Coordinates of C-alpha atoms in Angstrom, one line a residue:
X1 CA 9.9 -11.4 4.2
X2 CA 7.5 -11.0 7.2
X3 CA 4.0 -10.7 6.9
X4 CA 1.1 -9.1 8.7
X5 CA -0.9 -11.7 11.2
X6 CA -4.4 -11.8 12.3
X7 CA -6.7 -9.5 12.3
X8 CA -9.7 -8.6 9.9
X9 CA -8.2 -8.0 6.8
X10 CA -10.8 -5.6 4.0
X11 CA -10.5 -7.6 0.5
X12 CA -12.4 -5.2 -1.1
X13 CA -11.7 -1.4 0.1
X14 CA -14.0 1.7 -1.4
X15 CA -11.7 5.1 -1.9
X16 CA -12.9 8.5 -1.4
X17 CA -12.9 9.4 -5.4
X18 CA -11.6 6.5 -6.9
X19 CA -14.0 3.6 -6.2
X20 CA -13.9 0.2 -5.7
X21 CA -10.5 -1.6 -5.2
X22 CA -10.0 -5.2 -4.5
X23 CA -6.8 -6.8 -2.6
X24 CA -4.0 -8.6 -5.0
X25 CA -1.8 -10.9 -2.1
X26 CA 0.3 -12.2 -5.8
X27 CA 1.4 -8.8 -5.6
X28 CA 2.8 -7.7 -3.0
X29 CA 4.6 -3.9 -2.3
X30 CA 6.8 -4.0 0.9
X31 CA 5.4 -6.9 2.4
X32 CA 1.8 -5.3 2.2
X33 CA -0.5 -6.7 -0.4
X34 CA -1.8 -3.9 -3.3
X35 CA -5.0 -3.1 -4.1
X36 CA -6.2 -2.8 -7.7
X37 CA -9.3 -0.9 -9.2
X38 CA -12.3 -2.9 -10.1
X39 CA -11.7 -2.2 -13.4
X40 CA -8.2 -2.9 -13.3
X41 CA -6.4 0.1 -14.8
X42 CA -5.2 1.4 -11.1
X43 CA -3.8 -0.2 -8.4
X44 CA -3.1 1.4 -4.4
X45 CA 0.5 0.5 -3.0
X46 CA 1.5 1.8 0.9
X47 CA 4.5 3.5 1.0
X48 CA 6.0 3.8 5.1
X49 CA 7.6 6.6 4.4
X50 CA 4.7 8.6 3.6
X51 CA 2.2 6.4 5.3
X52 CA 0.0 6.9 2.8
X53 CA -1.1 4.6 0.0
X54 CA 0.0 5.7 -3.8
X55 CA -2.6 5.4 -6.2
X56 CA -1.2 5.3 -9.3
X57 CA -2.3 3.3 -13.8
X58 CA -1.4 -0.2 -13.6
X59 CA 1.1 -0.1 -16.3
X60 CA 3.6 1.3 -13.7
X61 CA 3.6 -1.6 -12.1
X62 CA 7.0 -3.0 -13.0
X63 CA 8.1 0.4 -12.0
X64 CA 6.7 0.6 -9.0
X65 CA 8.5 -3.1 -8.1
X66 CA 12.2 -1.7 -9.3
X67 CA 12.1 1.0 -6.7
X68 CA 10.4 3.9 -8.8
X69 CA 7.5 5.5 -6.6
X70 CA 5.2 6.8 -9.3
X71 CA 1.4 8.4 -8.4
X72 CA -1.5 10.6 -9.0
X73 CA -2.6 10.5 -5.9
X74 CA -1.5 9.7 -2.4
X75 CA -4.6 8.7 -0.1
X76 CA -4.8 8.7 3.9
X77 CA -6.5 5.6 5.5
X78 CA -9.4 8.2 6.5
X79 CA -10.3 7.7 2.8
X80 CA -10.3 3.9 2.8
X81 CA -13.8 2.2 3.5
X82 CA -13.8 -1.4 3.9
X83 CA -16.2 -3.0 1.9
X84 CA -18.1 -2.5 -1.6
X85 CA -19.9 0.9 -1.4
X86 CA -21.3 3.6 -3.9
X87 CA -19.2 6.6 -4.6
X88 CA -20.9 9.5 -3.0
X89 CA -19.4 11.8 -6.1
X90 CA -20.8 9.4 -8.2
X91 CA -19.4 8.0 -11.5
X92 CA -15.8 9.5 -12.4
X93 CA -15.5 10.8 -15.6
X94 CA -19.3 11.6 -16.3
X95 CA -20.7 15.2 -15.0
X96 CA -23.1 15.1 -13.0
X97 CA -23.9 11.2 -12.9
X98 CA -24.9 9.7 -9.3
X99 CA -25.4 6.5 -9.0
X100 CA -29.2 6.5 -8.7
X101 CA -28.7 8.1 -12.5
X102 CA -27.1 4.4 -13.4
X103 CA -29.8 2.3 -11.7
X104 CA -31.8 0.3 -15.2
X105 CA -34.5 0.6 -16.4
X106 CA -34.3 4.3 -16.3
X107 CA -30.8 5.3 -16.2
X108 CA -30.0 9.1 -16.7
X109 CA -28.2 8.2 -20.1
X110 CA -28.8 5.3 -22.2
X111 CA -25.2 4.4 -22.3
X112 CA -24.1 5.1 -19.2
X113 CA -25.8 2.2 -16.6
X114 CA -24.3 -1.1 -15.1
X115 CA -24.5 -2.7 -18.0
X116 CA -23.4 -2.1 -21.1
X117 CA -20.8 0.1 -23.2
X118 CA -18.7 1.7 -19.6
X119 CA -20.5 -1.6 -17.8
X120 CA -17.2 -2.1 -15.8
X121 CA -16.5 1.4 -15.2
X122 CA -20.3 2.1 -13.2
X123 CA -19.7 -1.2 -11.5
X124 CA -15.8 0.7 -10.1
X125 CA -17.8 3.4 -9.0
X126 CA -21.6 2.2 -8.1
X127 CA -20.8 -1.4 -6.9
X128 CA -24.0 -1.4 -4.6
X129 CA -26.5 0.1 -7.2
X130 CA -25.1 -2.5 -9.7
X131 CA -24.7 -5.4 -7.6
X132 CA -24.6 -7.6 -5.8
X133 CA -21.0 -8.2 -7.7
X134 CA -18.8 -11.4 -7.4
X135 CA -15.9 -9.7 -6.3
X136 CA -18.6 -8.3 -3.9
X137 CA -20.1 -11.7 -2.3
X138 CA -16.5 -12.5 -0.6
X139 CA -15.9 -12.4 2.6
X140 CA -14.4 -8.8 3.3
X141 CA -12.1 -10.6 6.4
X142 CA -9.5 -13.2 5.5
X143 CA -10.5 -16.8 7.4
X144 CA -8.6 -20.0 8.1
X145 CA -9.3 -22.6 5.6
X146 CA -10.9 -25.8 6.4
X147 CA -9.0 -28.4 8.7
X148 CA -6.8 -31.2 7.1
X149 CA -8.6 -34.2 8.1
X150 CA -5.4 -36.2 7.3
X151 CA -2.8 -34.3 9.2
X152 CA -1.8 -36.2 12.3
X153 CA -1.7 -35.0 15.6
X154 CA 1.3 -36.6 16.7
X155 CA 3.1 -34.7 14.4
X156 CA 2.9 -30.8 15.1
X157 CA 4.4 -28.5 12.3
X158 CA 7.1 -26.3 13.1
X159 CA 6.4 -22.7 13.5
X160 CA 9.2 -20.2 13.6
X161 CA 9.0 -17.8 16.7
X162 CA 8.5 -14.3 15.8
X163 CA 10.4 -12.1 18.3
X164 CA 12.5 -9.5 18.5
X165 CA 16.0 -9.9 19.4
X166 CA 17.0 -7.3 22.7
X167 CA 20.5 -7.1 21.4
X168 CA 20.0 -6.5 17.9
X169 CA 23.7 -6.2 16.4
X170 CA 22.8 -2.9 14.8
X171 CA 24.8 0.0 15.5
X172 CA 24.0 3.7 15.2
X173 CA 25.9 7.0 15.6
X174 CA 28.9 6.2 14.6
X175 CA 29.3 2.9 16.5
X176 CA 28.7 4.4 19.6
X177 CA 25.5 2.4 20.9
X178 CA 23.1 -0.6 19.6
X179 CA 19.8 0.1 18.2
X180 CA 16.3 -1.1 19.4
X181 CA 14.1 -2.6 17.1
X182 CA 12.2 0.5 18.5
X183 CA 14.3 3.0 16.5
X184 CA 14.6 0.4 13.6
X185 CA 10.9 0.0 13.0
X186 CA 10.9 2.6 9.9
X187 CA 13.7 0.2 8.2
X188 CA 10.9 -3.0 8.5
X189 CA 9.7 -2.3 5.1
X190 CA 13.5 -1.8 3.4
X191 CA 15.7 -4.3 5.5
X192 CA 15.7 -7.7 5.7
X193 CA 18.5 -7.1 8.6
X194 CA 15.8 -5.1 10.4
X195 CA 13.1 -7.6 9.8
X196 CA 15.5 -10.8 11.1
X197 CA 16.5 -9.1 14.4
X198 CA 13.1 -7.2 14.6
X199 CA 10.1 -9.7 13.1
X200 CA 7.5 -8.6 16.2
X201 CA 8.2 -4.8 16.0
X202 CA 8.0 -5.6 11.6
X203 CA 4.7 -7.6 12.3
X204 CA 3.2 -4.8 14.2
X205 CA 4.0 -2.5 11.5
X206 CA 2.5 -4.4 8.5
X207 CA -0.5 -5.1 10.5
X208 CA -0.8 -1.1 10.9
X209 CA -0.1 -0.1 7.3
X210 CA -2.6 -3.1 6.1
X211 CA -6.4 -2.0 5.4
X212 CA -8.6 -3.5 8.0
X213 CA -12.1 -2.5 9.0
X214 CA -11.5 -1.1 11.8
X215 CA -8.3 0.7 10.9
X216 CA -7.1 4.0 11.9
X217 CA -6.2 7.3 9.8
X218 CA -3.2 7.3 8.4
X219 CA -1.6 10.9 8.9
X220 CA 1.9 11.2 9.4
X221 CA 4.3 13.2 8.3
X222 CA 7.3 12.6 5.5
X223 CA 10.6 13.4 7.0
X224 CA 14.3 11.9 6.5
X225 CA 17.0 12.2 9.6
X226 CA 19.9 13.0 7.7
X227 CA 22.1 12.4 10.5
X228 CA 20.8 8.6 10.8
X229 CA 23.4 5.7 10.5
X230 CA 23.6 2.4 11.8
X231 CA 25.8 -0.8 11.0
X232 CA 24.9 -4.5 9.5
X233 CA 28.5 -6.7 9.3
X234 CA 30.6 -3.3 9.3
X235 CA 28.8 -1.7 6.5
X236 CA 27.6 1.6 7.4
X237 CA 23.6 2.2 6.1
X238 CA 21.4 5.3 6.1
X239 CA 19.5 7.8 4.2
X240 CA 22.1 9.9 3.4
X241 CA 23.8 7.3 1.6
X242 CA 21.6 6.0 -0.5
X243 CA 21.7 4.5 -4.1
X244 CA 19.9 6.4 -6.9
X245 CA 17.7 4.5 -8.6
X246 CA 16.2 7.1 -10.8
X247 CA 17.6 10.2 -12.6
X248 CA 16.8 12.7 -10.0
X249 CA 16.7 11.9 -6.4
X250 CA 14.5 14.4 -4.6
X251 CA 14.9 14.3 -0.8
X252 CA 11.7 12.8 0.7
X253 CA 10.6 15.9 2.6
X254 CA 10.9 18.2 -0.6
X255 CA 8.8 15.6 -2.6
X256 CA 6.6 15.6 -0.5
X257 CA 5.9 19.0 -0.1
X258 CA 6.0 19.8 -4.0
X259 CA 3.0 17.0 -4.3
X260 CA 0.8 18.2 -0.7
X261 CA -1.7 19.5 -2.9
X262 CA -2.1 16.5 -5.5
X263 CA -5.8 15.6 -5.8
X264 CA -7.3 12.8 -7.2
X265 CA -6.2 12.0 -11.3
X266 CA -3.9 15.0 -11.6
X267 CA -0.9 14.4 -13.1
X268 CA 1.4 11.4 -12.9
X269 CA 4.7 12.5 -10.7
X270 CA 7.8 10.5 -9.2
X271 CA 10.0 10.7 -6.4
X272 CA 13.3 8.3 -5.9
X273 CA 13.2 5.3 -3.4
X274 CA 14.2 6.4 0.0
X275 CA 15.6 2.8 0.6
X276 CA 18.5 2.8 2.6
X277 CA 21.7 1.0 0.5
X278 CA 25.4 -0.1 1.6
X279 CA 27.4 3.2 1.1
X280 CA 29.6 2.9 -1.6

């Protein structure tokens, strides 16, 4: 599996709503790290097809690796902050509770502060007012480790290449012409085919779907091309043929206008994978 390279990489991100969330690289969605909630009961996961990240109680977890795309809410990179920042709603949950109502000795209610009975909870949303936090302290950017005084100079380690391959082996429309890892880039996250013949265009595309702190919004549109197809070893792939890994399948573009208008901690809702499989 490829990986993003270089860059400044956020390992703590603040969302619009849902506070503080802190990269997990042990779990990994797609090549892409996830991001859990401070508090641990929620964790982010980017989805290419959407390109959007799914937000969505950490007991879906296992789900979420067989396939299942489960969520409450599906978030832009506009509302991704790198960093550890207050919540300007405040503290989800509570009416009315800011996080200048948290701050000790005088907190708005006795029980509702950075420390404490929902301790853990303030900290998600108010990690400034309660800090500085551990998690917090970090460095936001990822860094190269110290230098092996031991290793020998005479002996360089062997670093794979990662380019893409101008005649890719990869047929579409029927047979009728090869593709470019140009027109394979949406398959990155869902072919390892894609990702062997196509590791720069890949990289380029986990670096853009990774938080950084400097990152773009997100946007996009959901949308399948029915008519896709193209060949790996004479077996025909494409979203039309597809294996269905739930009970229903819905089609991406309906899913995603049924959930549009999904705000934050509505209700729990799933679409199928839209991984392409070998036609049966």
């Amino acid at each position: 599996m490829f990986g993003p390279a270089g860059g400044a990489r956020c390992d703590q991100v603040t969302v619009n709503g849902g506070g503080l969330f802190t990269k997990r690289p042990d779990r990994m969605y797609g090549g892409i790290p996830t991001y859990w909630s401070f508090d641990g009961k929620e964790f982010a996961y980017f989805v290419a097809s959407f390109e959007k990240w799914l937000v969505v109680e950490g007991e879906r977890w296992t789900s979420v690796q067989k396939g299942e795309l489960w969520h409450f809410a599906r978030i832009p990179r506009s509302d991704l902050a790198c960093g550890c920042s207050d919540s300007p709603g405040g503290v989800a949950g509570f009416l009315d509770v800011s996080c200048s109502d948290v701050k000790e000795p005088y907190p708005k209610y006795s029980n509702v502060k950075c420390t404490g009975e929902y301790a853990t909870h303030v900290q998600r949303y108010c990690p400034g007012t309660c800090g500085p936090l551990d998690v917090c302290a970090s460095s936001s950017t990822s860094s190269p480790g110290p230098e092996d005084p031991t290793s020998s100079a005479t002996t360089p380690a062997l670093r794979l290449t990662c380019l893409d391959h101008e005649q890719t082996g990869i047929t579409i429309n029927d047979g009728q012409s090869t593709a470019t890892c140009d027109e394979l880039r949406s398959y990155c996250f869902v072919s390892e085919a894609v990702q062997s013949k196509c590791c720069k265009t890949c990289e380029r595309e986990a670096e853009q779907a990774e938080i950084t702190d400097g990152s773009d919004a997100g946007g996009g549109e959901c949308h399948d091309d029915v008519g896709f197809r193209f060949t790996v070893n004479g077996q025909e792939l494409g979203v039309a043929r597809r294996a269905i890994i739930a009970r229903t399948t819905i089609p991406c573009e309906s899913c995603a206008a049924k959930h549009a208008s999904s705000s934050w901690r509505t209700t729990s809702t799933r679409c199928a994978s839209m991984t392409p499989s070998p036609a049966s």
